[in-house]
PDB file of C-alpha atoms and ligand atoms in Angstrom:
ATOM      1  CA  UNK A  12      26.130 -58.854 -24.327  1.00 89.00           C
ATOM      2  CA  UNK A  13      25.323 -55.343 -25.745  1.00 92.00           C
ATOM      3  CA  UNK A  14      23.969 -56.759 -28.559  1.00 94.00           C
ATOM      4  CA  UNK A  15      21.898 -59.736 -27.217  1.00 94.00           C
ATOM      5  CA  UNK A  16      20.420 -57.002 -24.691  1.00 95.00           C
ATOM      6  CA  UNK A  17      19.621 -54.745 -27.494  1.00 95.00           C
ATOM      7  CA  UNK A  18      17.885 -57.113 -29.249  1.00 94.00           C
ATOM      8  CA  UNK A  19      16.061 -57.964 -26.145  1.00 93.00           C
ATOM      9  CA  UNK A  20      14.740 -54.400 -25.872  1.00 95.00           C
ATOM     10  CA  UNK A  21      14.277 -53.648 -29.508  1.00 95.00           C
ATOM     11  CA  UNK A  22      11.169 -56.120 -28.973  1.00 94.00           C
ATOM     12  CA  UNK A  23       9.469 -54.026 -26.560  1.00 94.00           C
ATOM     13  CA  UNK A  24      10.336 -50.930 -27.218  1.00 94.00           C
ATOM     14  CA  UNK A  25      12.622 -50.413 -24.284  1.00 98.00           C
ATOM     15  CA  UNK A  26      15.236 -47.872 -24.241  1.00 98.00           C
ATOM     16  CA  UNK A  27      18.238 -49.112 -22.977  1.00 98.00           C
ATOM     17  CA  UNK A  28      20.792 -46.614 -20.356  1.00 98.00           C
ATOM     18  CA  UNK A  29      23.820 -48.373 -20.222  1.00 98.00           C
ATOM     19  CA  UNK A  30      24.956 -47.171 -16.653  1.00 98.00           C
ATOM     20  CA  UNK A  31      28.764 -46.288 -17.062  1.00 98.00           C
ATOM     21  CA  UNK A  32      29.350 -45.154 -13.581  1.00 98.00           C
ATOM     22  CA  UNK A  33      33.325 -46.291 -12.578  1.00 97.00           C
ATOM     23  CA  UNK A  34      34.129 -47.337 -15.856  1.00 97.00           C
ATOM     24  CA  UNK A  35      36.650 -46.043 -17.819  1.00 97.00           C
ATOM     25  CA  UNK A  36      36.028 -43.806 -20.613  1.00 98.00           C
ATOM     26  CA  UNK A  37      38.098 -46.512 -22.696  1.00 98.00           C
ATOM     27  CA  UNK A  38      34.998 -49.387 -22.234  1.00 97.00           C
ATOM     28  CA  UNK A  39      32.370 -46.348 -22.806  1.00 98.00           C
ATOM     29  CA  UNK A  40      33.917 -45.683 -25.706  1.00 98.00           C
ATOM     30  CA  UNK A  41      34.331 -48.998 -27.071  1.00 97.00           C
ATOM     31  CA  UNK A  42      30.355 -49.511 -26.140  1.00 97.00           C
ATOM     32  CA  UNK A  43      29.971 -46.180 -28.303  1.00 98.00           C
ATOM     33  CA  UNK A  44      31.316 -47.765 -31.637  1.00 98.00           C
ATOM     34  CA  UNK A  45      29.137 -50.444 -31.139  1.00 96.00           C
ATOM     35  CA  UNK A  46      26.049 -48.328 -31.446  1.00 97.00           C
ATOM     36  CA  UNK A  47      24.847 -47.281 -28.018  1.00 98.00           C
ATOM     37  CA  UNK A  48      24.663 -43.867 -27.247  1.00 98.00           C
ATOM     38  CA  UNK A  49      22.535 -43.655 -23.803  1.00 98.00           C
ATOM     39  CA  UNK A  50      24.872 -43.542 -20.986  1.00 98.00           C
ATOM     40  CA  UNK A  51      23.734 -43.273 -16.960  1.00 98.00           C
ATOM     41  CA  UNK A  52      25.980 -42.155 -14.591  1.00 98.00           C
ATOM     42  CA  UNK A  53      25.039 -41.581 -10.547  1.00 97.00           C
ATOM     43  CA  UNK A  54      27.627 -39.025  -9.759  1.00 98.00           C
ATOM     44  CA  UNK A  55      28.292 -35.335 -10.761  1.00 98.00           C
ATOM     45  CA  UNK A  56      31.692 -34.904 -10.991  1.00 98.00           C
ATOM     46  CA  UNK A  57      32.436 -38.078 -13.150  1.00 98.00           C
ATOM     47  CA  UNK A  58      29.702 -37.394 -15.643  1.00 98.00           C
ATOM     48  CA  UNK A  59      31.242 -33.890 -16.447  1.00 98.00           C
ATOM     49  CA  UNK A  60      34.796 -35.496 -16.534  1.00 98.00           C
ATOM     50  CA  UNK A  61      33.186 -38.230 -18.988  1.00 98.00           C
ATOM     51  CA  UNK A  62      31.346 -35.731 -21.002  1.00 98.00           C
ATOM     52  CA  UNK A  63      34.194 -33.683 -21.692  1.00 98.00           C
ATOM     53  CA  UNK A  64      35.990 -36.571 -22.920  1.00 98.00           C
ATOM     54  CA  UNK A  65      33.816 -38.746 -24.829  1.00 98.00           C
ATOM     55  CA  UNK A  66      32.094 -37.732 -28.475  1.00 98.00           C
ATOM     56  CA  UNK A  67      29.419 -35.140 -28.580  1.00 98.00           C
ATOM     57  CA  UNK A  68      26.296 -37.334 -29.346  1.00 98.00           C
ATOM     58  CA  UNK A  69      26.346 -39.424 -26.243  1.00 98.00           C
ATOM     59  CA  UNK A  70      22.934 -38.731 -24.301  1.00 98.00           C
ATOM     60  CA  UNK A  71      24.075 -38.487 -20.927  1.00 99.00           C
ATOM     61  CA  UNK A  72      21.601 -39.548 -18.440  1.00 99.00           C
ATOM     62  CA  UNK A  73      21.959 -38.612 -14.193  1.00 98.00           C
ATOM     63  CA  UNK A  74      20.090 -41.523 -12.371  1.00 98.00           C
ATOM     64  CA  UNK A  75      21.876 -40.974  -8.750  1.00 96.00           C
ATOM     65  CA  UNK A  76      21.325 -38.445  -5.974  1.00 97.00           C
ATOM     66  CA  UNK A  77      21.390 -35.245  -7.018  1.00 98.00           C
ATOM     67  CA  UNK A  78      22.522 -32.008  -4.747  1.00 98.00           C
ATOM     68  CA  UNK A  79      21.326 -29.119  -5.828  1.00 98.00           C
ATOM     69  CA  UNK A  80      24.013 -27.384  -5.565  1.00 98.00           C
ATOM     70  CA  UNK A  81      25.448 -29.411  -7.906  1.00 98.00           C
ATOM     71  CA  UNK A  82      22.622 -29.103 -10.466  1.00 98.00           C
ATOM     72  CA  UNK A  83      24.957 -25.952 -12.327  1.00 98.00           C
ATOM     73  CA  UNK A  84      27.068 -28.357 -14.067  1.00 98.00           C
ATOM     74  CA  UNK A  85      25.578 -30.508 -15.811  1.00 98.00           C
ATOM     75  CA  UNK A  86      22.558 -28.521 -16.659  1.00 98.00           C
ATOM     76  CA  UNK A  87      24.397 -27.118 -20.289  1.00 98.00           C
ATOM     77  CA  UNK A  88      24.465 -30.625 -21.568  1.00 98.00           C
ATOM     78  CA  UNK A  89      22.376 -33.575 -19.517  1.00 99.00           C
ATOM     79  CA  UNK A  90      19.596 -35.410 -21.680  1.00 99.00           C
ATOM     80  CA  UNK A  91      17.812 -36.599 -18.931  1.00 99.00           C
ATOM     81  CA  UNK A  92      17.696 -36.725 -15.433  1.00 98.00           C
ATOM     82  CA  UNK A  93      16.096 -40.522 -13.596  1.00 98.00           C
ATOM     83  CA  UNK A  94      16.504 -38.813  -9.845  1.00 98.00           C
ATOM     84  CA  UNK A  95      14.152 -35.833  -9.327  1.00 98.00           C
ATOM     85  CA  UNK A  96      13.636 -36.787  -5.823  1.00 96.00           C
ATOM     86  CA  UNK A  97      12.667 -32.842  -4.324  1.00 96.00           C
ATOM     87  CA  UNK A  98      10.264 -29.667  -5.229  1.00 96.00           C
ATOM     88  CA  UNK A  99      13.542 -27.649  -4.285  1.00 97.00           C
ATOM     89  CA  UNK A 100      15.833 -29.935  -6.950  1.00 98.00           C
ATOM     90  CA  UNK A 101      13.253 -29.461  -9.295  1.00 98.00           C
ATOM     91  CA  UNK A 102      13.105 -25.845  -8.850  1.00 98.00           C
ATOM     92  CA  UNK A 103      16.722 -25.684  -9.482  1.00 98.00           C
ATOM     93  CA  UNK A 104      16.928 -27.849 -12.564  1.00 98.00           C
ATOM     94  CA  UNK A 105      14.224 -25.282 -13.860  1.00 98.00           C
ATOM     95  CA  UNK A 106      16.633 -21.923 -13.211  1.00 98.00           C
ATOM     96  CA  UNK A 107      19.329 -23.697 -14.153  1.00 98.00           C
ATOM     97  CA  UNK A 108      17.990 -24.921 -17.155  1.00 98.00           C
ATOM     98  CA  UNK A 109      16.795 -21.590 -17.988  1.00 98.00           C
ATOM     99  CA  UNK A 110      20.193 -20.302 -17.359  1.00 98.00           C
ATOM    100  CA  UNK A 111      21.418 -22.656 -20.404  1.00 98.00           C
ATOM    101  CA  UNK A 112      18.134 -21.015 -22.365  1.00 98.00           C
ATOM    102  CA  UNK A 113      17.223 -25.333 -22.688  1.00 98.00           C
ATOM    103  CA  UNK A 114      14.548 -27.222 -20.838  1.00 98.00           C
ATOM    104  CA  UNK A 115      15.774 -30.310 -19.262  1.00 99.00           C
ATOM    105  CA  UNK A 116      13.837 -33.469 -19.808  1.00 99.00           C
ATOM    106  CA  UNK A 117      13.151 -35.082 -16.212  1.00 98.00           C
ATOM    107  CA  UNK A 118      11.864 -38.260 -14.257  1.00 98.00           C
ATOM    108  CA  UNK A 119      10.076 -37.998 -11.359  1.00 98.00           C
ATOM    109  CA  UNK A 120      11.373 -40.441  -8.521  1.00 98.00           C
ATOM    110  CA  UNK A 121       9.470 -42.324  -6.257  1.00 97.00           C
ATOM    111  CA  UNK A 122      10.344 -44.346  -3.487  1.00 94.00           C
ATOM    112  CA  UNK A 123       8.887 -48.052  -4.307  1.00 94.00           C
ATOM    113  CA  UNK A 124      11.684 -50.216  -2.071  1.00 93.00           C
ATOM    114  CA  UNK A 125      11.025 -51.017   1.383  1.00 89.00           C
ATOM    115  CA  UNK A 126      14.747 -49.917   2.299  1.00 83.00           C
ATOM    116  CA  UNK A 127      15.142 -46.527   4.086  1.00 80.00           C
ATOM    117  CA  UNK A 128      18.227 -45.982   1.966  1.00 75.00           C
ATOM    118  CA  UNK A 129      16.589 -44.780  -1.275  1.00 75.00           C
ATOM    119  CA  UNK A 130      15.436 -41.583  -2.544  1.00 90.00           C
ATOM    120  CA  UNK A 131      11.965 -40.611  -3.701  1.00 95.00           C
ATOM    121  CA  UNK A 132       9.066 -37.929  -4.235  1.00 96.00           C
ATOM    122  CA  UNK A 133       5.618 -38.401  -2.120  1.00 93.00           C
ATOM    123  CA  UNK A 134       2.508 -38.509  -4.133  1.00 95.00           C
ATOM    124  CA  UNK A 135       0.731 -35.975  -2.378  1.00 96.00           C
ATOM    125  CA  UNK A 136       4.139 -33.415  -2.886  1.00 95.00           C
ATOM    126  CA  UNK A 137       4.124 -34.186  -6.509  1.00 97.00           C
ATOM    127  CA  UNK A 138       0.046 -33.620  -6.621  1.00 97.00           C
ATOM    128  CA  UNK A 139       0.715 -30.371  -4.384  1.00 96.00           C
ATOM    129  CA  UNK A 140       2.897 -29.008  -6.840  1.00 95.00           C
ATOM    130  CA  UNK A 141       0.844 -29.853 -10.208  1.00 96.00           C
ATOM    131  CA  UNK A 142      -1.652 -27.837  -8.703  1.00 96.00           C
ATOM    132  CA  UNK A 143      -0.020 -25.113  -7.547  1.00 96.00           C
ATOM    133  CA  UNK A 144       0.436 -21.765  -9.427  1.00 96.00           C
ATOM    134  CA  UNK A 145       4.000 -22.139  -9.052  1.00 95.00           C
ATOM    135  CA  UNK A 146       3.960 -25.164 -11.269  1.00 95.00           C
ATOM    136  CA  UNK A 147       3.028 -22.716 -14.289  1.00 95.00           C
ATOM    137  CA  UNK A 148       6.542 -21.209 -13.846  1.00 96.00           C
ATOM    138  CA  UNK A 149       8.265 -24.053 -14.314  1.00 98.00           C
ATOM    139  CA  UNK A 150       8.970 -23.516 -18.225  1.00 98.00           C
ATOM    140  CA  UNK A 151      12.443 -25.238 -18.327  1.00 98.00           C
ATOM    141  CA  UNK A 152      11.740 -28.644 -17.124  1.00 98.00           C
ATOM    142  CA  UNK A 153       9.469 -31.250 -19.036  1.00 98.00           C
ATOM    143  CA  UNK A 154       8.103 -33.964 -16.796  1.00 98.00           C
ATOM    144  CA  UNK A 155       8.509 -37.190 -19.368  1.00 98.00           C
ATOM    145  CA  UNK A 156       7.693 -39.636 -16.387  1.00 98.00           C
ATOM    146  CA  UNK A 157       8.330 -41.103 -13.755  1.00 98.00           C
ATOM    147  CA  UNK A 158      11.893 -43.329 -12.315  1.00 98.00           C
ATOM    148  CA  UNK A 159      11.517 -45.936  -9.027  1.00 97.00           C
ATOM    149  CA  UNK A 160      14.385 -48.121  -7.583  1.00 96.00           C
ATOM    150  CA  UNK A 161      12.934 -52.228  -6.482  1.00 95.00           C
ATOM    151  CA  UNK A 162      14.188 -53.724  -3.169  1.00 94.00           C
ATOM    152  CA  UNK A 163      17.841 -54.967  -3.307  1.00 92.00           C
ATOM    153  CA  UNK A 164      16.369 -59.055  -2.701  1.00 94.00           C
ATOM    154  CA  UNK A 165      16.099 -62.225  -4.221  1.00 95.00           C
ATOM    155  CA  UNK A 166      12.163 -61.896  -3.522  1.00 97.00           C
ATOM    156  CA  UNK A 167      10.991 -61.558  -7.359  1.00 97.00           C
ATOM    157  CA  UNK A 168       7.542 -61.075  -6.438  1.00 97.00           C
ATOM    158  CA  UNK A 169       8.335 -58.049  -4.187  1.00 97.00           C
ATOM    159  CA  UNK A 170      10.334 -56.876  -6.936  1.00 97.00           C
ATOM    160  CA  UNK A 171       7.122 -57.346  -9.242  1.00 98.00           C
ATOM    161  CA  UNK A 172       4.868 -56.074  -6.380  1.00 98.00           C
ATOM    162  CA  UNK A 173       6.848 -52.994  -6.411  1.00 97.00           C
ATOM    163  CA  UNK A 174       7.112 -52.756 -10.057  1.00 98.00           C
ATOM    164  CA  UNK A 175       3.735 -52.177 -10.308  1.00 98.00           C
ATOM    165  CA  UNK A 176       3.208 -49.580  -7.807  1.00 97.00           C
ATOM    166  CA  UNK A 177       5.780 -47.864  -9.995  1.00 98.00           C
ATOM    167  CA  UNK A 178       3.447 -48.051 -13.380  1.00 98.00           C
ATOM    168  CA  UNK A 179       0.217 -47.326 -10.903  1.00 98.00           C
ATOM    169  CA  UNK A 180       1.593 -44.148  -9.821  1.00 98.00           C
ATOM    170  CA  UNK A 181       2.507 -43.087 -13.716  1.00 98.00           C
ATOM    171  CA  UNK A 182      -0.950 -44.394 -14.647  1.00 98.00           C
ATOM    172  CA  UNK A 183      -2.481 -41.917 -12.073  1.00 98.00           C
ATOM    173  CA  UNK A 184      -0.589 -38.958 -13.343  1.00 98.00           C
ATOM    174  CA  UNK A 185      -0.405 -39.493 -16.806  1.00 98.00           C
ATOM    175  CA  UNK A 186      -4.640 -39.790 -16.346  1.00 98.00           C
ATOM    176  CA  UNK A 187      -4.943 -36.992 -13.970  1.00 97.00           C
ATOM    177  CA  UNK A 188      -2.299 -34.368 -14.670  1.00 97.00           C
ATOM    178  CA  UNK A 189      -0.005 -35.004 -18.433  1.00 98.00           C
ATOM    179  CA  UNK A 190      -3.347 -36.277 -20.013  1.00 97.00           C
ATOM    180  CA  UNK A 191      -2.318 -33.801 -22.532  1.00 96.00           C
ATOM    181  CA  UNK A 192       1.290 -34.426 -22.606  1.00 96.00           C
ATOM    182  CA  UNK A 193       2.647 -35.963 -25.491  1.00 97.00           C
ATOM    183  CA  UNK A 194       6.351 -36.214 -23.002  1.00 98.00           C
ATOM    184  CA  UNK A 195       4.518 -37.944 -20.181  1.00 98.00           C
ATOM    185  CA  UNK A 196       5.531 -41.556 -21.470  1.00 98.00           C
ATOM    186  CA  UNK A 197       8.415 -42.782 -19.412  1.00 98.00           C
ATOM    187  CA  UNK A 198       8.691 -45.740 -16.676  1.00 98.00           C
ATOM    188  CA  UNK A 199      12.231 -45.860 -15.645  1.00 98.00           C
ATOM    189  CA  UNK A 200      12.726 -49.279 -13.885  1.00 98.00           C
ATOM    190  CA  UNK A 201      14.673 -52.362 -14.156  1.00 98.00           C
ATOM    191  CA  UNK A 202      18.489 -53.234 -13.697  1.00 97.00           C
ATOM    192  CA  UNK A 203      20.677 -56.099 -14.564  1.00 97.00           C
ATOM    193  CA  UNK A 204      19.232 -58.423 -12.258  1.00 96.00           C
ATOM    194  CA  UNK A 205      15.581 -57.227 -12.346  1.00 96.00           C
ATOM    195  CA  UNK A 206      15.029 -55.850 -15.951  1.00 97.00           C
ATOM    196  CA  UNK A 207      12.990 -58.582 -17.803  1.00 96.00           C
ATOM    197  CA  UNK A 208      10.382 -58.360 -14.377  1.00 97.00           C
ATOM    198  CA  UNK A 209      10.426 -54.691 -15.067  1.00 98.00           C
ATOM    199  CA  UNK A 210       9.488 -54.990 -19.057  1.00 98.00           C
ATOM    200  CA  UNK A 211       7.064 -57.366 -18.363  1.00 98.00           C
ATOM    201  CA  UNK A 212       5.289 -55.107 -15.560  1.00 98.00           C
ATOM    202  CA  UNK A 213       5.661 -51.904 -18.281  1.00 98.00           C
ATOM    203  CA  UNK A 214       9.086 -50.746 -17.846  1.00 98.00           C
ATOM    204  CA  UNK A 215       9.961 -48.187 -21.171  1.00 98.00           C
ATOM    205  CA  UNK A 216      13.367 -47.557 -19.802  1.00 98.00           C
ATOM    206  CA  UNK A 217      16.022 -49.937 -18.175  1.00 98.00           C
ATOM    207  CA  UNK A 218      18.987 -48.870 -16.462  1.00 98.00           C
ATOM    208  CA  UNK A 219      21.497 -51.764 -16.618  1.00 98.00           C
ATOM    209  CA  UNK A 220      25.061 -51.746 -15.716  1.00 98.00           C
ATOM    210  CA  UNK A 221      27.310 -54.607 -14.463  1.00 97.00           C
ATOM    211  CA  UNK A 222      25.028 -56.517 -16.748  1.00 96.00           C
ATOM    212  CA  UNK A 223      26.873 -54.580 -20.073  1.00 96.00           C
ATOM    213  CA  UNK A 224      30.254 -53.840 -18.585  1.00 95.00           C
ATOM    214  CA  UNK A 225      30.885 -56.560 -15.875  1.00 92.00           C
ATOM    215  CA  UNK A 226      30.833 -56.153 -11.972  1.00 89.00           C
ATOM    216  CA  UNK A 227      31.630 -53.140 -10.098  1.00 86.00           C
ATOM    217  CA  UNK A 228      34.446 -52.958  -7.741  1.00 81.00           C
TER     218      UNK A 228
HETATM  219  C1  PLP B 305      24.115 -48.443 -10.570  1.00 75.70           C
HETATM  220  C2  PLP B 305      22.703 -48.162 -10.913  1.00 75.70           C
HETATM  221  C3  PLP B 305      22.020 -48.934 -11.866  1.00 75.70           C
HETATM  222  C4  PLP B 305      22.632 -50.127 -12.574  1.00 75.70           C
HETATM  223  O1  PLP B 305      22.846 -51.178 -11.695  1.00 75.70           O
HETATM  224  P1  PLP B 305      23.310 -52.634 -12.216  1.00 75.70           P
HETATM  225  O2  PLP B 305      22.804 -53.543 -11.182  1.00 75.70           O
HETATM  226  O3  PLP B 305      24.780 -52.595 -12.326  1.00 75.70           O
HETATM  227  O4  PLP B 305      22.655 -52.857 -13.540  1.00 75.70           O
HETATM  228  C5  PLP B 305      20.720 -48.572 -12.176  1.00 75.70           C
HETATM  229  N1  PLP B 305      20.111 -47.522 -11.577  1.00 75.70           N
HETATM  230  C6  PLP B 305      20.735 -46.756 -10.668  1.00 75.70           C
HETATM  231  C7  PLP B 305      20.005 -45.627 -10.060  1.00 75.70           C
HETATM  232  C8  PLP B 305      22.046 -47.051 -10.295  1.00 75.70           C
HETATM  233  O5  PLP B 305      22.658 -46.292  -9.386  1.00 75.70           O
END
């Protein structure tokens, strides 16, 4: 399945997060010697356990809730982080990124589903805060784009519908605020039962799961 998916991707130019969450390090691993070496995990604790485990040259990617309190321990060695979904988590990512003397590459989340249940930035915060003079300060984050989550439904053009608001809203910042940026590329959308919607409405990196390592339990 890795493979086929890979293949898939390799097309496009997608980057592929294989999301690990409660899987053993054992099928990680095993996903490792085949040649993929973006991994996505949702939870704090068992990305540190993971990390600490697994070899060196795994990008480790957060895509869940983050708490900022528990920001601290994965800031040494996280490659990216999907869920920026807070000024005040962003703030901490930058002092604890500048802690580590690193700048942490970060998504920008916004909330595209209809459910109450997920996370995500406003537009006018995120607009707020480019032009604020606080913004300046923020020397140990880099912005690279921007993450959404689609409705949990069968409903594939809602799914589309919402796909696009996604690449609208990194269309208007990339135009009006990373013009300049070089980082400012990333569209993180698309899971295992959503992902070819999400590549064909402009998706550069899909988060897939159950897809790669079978069903969750
Ligand atoms: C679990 C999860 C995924 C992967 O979901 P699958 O349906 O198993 O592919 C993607 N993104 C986030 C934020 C997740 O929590």
């Amino acid at each position: 399945m890795l493979q086929q998916i890979t293949e898939e991707l390799k097309q496009t130019n997608t980057t592929l997060v294989a999301v690990s969450k409660t899987k053993p390090v054992a099928q990680i691993l095993e996903m490792y010697h085949l040649g993929q070496r973006v991994f996505g995990e949702n939870r704090v604790q068992e990305l540190v356990e993971k990390e600490g485990q697994l070899p060196k040259d795994i990008e480790w990617h957060l895509i869940g809730h983050l708490q900022t309190n528990k920001v601290k321990y994965i800031a040494p060695f996280v490659a990216m982080i999907h869920s920026i979904d807070s000024i005040k988590l962003l703030r901490e990512v930058n002092k604890q990124a500048k802690k580590n003397e690193r700048v942490i590459p970060v998504l920008l989340q916004f909330k595209i589903a209809e459910e109450d249940t997920k996370y995500g930035l406003e537009m006018s915060e995120v607009i707020e805060l480019l032009e604020s003079d606080e913004f300046s300060t923020f020397q140990n984050v880099n912005i690279c784009g921007v993450m959404g989550m689609a409705t949990f439904t069968s409903d594939k053009e809602q799914v589309r519908e919402e796909f696009r608001i996604l690449h609208h809203i990194f269309t208007q910042l990339k135009n009006q605020h990373f013009d300049t940026s070089d980082d400012f590329k990333e569209i993180s959308m698309g899971m295992s039962g959503d992902y070819q919607l999400a590549i064909e409405e402009g998706s550069t990196m899909v988060r897939i799961g159950s897809l790669l390592f079978g069903v969750r339990y």
